[in-house]
Short mmCIF file of N, CA, C and O in Angstrom, two decimals:
data_model
loop_
_atom_site.label_atom_id
_atom_site.label_comp_id
_atom_site.label_asym_id
_atom_site.label_seq_id
_atom_site.Cartn_x
_atom_site.Cartn_y
_atom_site.Cartn_z
N MET A 257 9.86 -130.77 10.26
CA MET A 257 9.69 -130.75 11.70
C MET A 257 10.40 -131.92 12.36
O MET A 257 11.04 -131.78 13.38
N LYS A 258 10.27 -133.13 11.75
CA LYS A 258 10.91 -134.30 12.32
C LYS A 258 12.44 -134.17 12.31
O LYS A 258 13.10 -134.63 13.22
N THR A 259 12.96 -133.57 11.27
CA THR A 259 14.41 -133.48 11.18
C THR A 259 14.98 -132.57 12.26
O THR A 259 16.05 -132.84 12.79
N LYS A 260 14.26 -131.50 12.62
CA LYS A 260 14.75 -130.62 13.68
C LYS A 260 14.73 -131.33 15.02
O LYS A 260 15.67 -131.20 15.81
N ILE A 261 13.69 -132.11 15.27
CA ILE A 261 13.61 -132.86 16.52
C ILE A 261 14.69 -133.93 16.55
O ILE A 261 15.38 -134.11 17.56
N THR A 262 14.86 -134.62 15.45
CA THR A 262 15.90 -135.65 15.36
C THR A 262 17.28 -135.04 15.55
O THR A 262 18.11 -135.60 16.26
N GLN A 263 17.52 -133.91 14.90
CA GLN A 263 18.81 -133.24 15.06
C GLN A 263 19.04 -132.80 16.50
O GLN A 263 20.16 -132.90 17.01
N PHE A 264 17.98 -132.34 17.15
CA PHE A 264 18.10 -131.92 18.55
C PHE A 264 18.51 -133.09 19.43
O PHE A 264 19.42 -132.97 20.25
N PHE A 265 17.83 -134.23 19.27
CA PHE A 265 18.16 -135.39 20.09
C PHE A 265 19.56 -135.92 19.78
O PHE A 265 20.28 -136.36 20.68
N LYS A 266 19.97 -135.87 18.53
CA LYS A 266 21.34 -136.26 18.18
C LYS A 266 22.35 -135.33 18.83
O LYS A 266 23.37 -135.76 19.36
N PHE A 267 22.06 -134.03 18.80
CA PHE A 267 22.94 -133.05 19.42
C PHE A 267 23.07 -133.31 20.92
O PHE A 267 24.17 -133.33 21.47
N VAL A 268 21.95 -133.54 21.60
CA VAL A 268 21.97 -133.80 23.05
C VAL A 268 22.73 -135.09 23.34
O VAL A 268 23.56 -135.15 24.25
N TYR A 269 22.47 -136.14 22.54
CA TYR A 269 23.16 -137.41 22.75
C TYR A 269 24.67 -137.24 22.60
O TYR A 269 25.44 -137.68 23.46
N TYR A 270 25.10 -136.61 21.52
CA TYR A 270 26.54 -136.44 21.30
C TYR A 270 27.18 -135.50 22.32
O TYR A 270 28.34 -135.66 22.68
N LEU A 271 26.41 -134.54 22.81
CA LEU A 271 26.92 -133.65 23.85
C LEU A 271 27.26 -134.45 25.11
O LEU A 271 28.37 -134.34 25.66
N TYR A 272 26.32 -135.29 25.55
CA TYR A 272 26.58 -136.10 26.74
C TYR A 272 27.61 -137.19 26.47
O TYR A 272 28.46 -137.48 27.31
N TYR A 273 27.54 -137.81 25.30
CA TYR A 273 28.50 -138.86 24.95
C TYR A 273 29.92 -138.32 24.94
O TYR A 273 30.83 -138.90 25.53
N ASP A 274 30.13 -137.20 24.28
CA ASP A 274 31.45 -136.59 24.19
C ASP A 274 31.94 -136.17 25.57
O ASP A 274 33.10 -136.37 25.92
N GLY A 275 31.05 -135.62 26.36
CA GLY A 275 31.43 -135.22 27.72
C GLY A 275 31.83 -136.40 28.57
O GLY A 275 32.78 -136.35 29.35
N PHE A 276 31.10 -137.51 28.43
CA PHE A 276 31.42 -138.69 29.23
C PHE A 276 32.71 -139.35 28.78
O PHE A 276 33.51 -139.80 29.60
N VAL A 277 32.95 -139.39 27.48
CA VAL A 277 34.17 -140.02 26.95
C VAL A 277 35.41 -139.25 27.40
O VAL A 277 36.44 -139.85 27.73
N ASN A 278 35.33 -137.93 27.46
CA ASN A 278 36.49 -137.12 27.80
C ASN A 278 36.65 -136.89 29.31
O ASN A 278 37.53 -136.14 29.71
N MET A 279 35.83 -137.49 30.13
CA MET A 279 35.95 -137.32 31.59
C MET A 279 37.15 -138.07 32.13
O MET A 279 37.50 -139.13 31.64
N LYS A 280 37.70 -137.54 33.19
CA LYS A 280 38.75 -138.26 33.91
C LYS A 280 38.24 -138.61 35.31
O LYS A 280 38.11 -139.77 35.64
N VAL A 281 37.93 -137.62 36.11
CA VAL A 281 37.45 -137.84 37.47
C VAL A 281 36.00 -138.30 37.46
O VAL A 281 35.57 -139.07 38.31
N GLY A 282 35.24 -137.87 36.49
CA GLY A 282 33.81 -138.17 36.43
C GLY A 282 33.51 -139.65 36.35
O GLY A 282 32.54 -140.13 36.94
N LYS A 283 34.33 -140.40 35.65
CA LYS A 283 34.10 -141.85 35.55
C LYS A 283 34.23 -142.51 36.91
O LYS A 283 33.47 -143.41 37.26
N THR A 284 35.20 -142.06 37.69
CA THR A 284 35.36 -142.59 39.05
C THR A 284 34.16 -142.24 39.91
O THR A 284 33.66 -143.07 40.67
N LEU A 285 33.66 -141.03 39.77
CA LEU A 285 32.48 -140.62 40.54
C LEU A 285 31.26 -141.43 40.13
O LEU A 285 30.46 -141.82 40.98
N TRP A 286 31.08 -141.68 38.83
CA TRP A 286 29.96 -142.50 38.37
C TRP A 286 30.08 -143.92 38.91
O TRP A 286 29.08 -144.55 39.26
N LEU A 287 31.29 -144.43 38.99
CA LEU A 287 31.50 -145.76 39.57
C LEU A 287 31.11 -145.78 41.04
O LEU A 287 30.43 -146.70 41.50
N LEU A 288 31.49 -144.74 41.77
CA LEU A 288 31.10 -144.66 43.18
C LEU A 288 29.58 -144.56 43.33
O LEU A 288 29.00 -145.17 44.23
N ILE A 289 28.93 -143.80 42.47
CA ILE A 289 27.47 -143.70 42.52
C ILE A 289 26.84 -145.06 42.24
O ILE A 289 25.89 -145.46 42.92
N ALA A 290 27.34 -145.78 41.26
CA ALA A 290 26.80 -147.10 40.93
C ALA A 290 26.97 -148.07 42.10
O ALA A 290 26.05 -148.83 42.43
N ILE A 291 28.13 -148.05 42.74
CA ILE A 291 28.37 -148.93 43.89
C ILE A 291 27.44 -148.56 45.03
O ILE A 291 26.85 -149.44 45.69
N LYS A 292 27.26 -147.28 45.28
CA LYS A 292 26.36 -146.84 46.35
C LYS A 292 24.93 -147.29 46.08
O LYS A 292 24.25 -147.78 46.98
N LEU A 293 24.44 -147.13 44.85
CA LEU A 293 23.09 -147.56 44.52
C LEU A 293 22.94 -149.07 44.66
O LEU A 293 21.91 -149.56 45.13
N PHE A 294 23.97 -149.82 44.27
CA PHE A 294 23.94 -151.27 44.43
C PHE A 294 23.81 -151.64 45.90
O PHE A 294 22.98 -152.47 46.27
N VAL A 295 24.60 -151.00 46.75
CA VAL A 295 24.54 -151.29 48.18
C VAL A 295 23.17 -150.92 48.74
O VAL A 295 22.56 -151.69 49.50
N LEU A 296 22.65 -149.76 48.38
CA LEU A 296 21.36 -149.32 48.91
C LEU A 296 20.22 -150.24 48.50
O LEU A 296 19.39 -150.61 49.33
N PHE A 297 20.15 -150.57 47.23
CA PHE A 297 18.99 -151.28 46.74
C PHE A 297 19.10 -152.80 46.78
O PHE A 297 18.09 -153.48 46.84
N VAL A 298 20.28 -153.35 46.79
CA VAL A 298 20.41 -154.81 46.76
C VAL A 298 20.82 -155.34 48.13
O VAL A 298 20.11 -156.17 48.71
N ILE A 299 21.92 -154.87 48.66
CA ILE A 299 22.43 -155.42 49.91
C ILE A 299 21.51 -155.08 51.07
O ILE A 299 21.15 -155.97 51.86
N LEU A 300 21.10 -153.83 51.20
CA LEU A 300 20.24 -153.45 52.32
C LEU A 300 18.88 -154.11 52.25
O LEU A 300 18.31 -154.50 53.27
N LYS A 301 18.33 -154.26 51.06
CA LYS A 301 17.05 -154.95 50.92
C LYS A 301 17.19 -156.40 51.35
O LYS A 301 16.35 -156.94 52.05
N TRP A 302 18.24 -157.03 50.95
CA TRP A 302 18.48 -158.43 51.30
C TRP A 302 18.64 -158.60 52.80
O TRP A 302 18.15 -159.57 53.37
N LEU A 303 19.32 -157.65 53.47
CA LEU A 303 19.57 -157.78 54.90
C LEU A 303 18.38 -157.38 55.76
O LEU A 303 18.10 -158.04 56.76
N PHE A 304 17.68 -156.31 55.42
CA PHE A 304 16.69 -155.74 56.33
C PHE A 304 15.24 -155.96 55.93
O PHE A 304 14.35 -155.70 56.73
N PHE A 305 14.97 -156.40 54.72
CA PHE A 305 13.59 -156.56 54.28
C PHE A 305 13.37 -157.97 53.76
O PHE A 305 13.35 -158.21 52.56
N PRO A 306 13.16 -158.93 54.65
CA PRO A 306 12.94 -160.30 54.20
C PRO A 306 11.57 -160.45 53.53
O PRO A 306 10.67 -159.63 53.71
N ASP A 307 11.40 -161.49 52.78
CA ASP A 307 10.15 -161.76 52.09
C ASP A 307 9.18 -162.41 53.08
O ASP A 307 9.13 -163.64 53.22
N VAL A 308 8.41 -161.59 53.77
CA VAL A 308 7.53 -162.05 54.84
C VAL A 308 6.43 -162.95 54.29
O VAL A 308 6.09 -163.97 54.92
N LEU A 309 5.87 -162.60 53.16
CA LEU A 309 4.79 -163.42 52.60
C LEU A 309 5.28 -164.82 52.25
O LEU A 309 4.55 -165.80 52.41
N GLN A 310 6.49 -164.91 51.79
CA GLN A 310 7.06 -166.21 51.44
C GLN A 310 7.26 -167.06 52.69
O GLN A 310 7.10 -168.28 52.65
N GLU A 311 7.60 -166.43 53.80
CA GLU A 311 7.84 -167.16 55.04
C GLU A 311 6.55 -167.57 55.73
O GLU A 311 6.46 -168.65 56.30
N LYS A 312 5.53 -166.70 55.70
CA LYS A 312 4.29 -166.96 56.44
C LYS A 312 3.34 -167.91 55.70
O LYS A 312 2.62 -168.67 56.34
N PHE A 313 3.30 -167.81 54.39
CA PHE A 313 2.31 -168.55 53.61
C PHE A 313 2.98 -169.46 52.61
O PHE A 313 4.03 -169.14 52.07
N HIS A 314 2.33 -170.59 52.34
CA HIS A 314 2.93 -171.59 51.47
C HIS A 314 2.43 -171.53 50.03
O HIS A 314 3.13 -171.94 49.11
N THR A 315 1.22 -171.02 49.82
CA THR A 315 0.67 -171.00 48.46
C THR A 315 0.36 -169.56 48.04
O THR A 315 0.19 -168.67 48.88
N ASP A 316 0.24 -169.37 46.74
CA ASP A 316 -0.13 -168.05 46.21
C ASP A 316 -1.54 -167.67 46.63
O ASP A 316 -1.84 -166.50 46.84
N GLN A 317 -2.41 -168.66 46.75
CA GLN A 317 -3.79 -168.39 47.16
C GLN A 317 -3.82 -167.79 48.57
O GLN A 317 -4.54 -166.82 48.83
N GLN A 318 -3.05 -168.35 49.48
CA GLN A 318 -3.00 -167.83 50.85
C GLN A 318 -2.42 -166.42 50.87
O GLN A 318 -2.92 -165.55 51.58
N ARG A 319 -1.40 -166.19 50.09
CA ARG A 319 -0.78 -164.86 50.03
C ARG A 319 -1.76 -163.82 49.49
O ARG A 319 -1.90 -162.73 50.04
N SER A 320 -2.43 -164.16 48.40
CA SER A 320 -3.36 -163.21 47.81
C SER A 320 -4.53 -162.93 48.74
O SER A 320 -5.01 -161.80 48.83
N GLN A 321 -5.00 -163.94 49.46
CA GLN A 321 -6.10 -163.74 50.41
C GLN A 321 -5.66 -162.82 51.55
O GLN A 321 -6.41 -161.92 51.96
N TYR A 322 -4.47 -163.01 52.04
CA TYR A 322 -3.95 -162.15 53.12
C TYR A 322 -3.83 -160.70 52.65
O TYR A 322 -4.23 -159.78 53.37
N ILE A 323 -3.30 -160.49 51.47
CA ILE A 323 -3.14 -159.13 50.94
C ILE A 323 -4.50 -158.49 50.73
O ILE A 323 -4.72 -157.32 51.08
N LEU A 324 -5.45 -159.25 50.18
CA LEU A 324 -6.80 -158.72 49.98
C LEU A 324 -7.42 -158.31 51.32
O LEU A 324 -8.03 -157.24 51.43
N ASN A 325 -7.26 -159.13 52.34
CA ASN A 325 -7.80 -158.81 53.66
C ASN A 325 -7.15 -157.56 54.24
O ASN A 325 -7.81 -156.72 54.85
N GLN A 326 -5.85 -157.42 54.05
CA GLN A 326 -5.14 -156.26 54.59
C GLN A 326 -5.54 -154.97 53.87
O GLN A 326 -5.65 -153.91 54.49
N LEU A 327 -5.78 -155.05 52.59
CA LEU A 327 -6.14 -153.86 51.83
C LEU A 327 -7.58 -153.43 52.04
O LEU A 327 -7.91 -152.25 51.93
N THR A 328 -8.45 -154.37 52.33
CA THR A 328 -9.87 -154.05 52.43
C THR A 328 -10.39 -153.98 53.85
O THR A 328 -11.57 -153.69 54.05
N LYS A 329 -9.58 -154.25 54.85
CA LYS A 329 -10.09 -154.20 56.23
C LYS A 329 -10.30 -152.77 56.67
O LYS A 329 -9.57 -151.85 56.27
N GLU A 330 -11.28 -152.57 57.49
CA GLU A 330 -11.58 -151.23 58.02
C GLU A 330 -10.91 -151.08 59.37
O GLU A 330 -10.87 -152.00 60.17
N ASN A 331 -10.42 -149.88 59.64
CA ASN A 331 -9.74 -149.63 60.91
C ASN A 331 -10.70 -149.31 62.00
O ASN A 331 -11.63 -148.70 61.98
#
């Protein structure tokens, strides 16, 4: 049973590996996807989502107390 599962995963791995190695246009598309994800998750976070807790509070105790109050307050 283990050998069939192992063979299956090896087959899937080599299928994708061989497909990726023989790509021409696909590598460029993967590079564009990687650049886009980098811009979305790193650059935009840095520009538009500052670390508010770090700016408002000086100690971890103050930060944790603020978060606890925000999570447990009733509307």
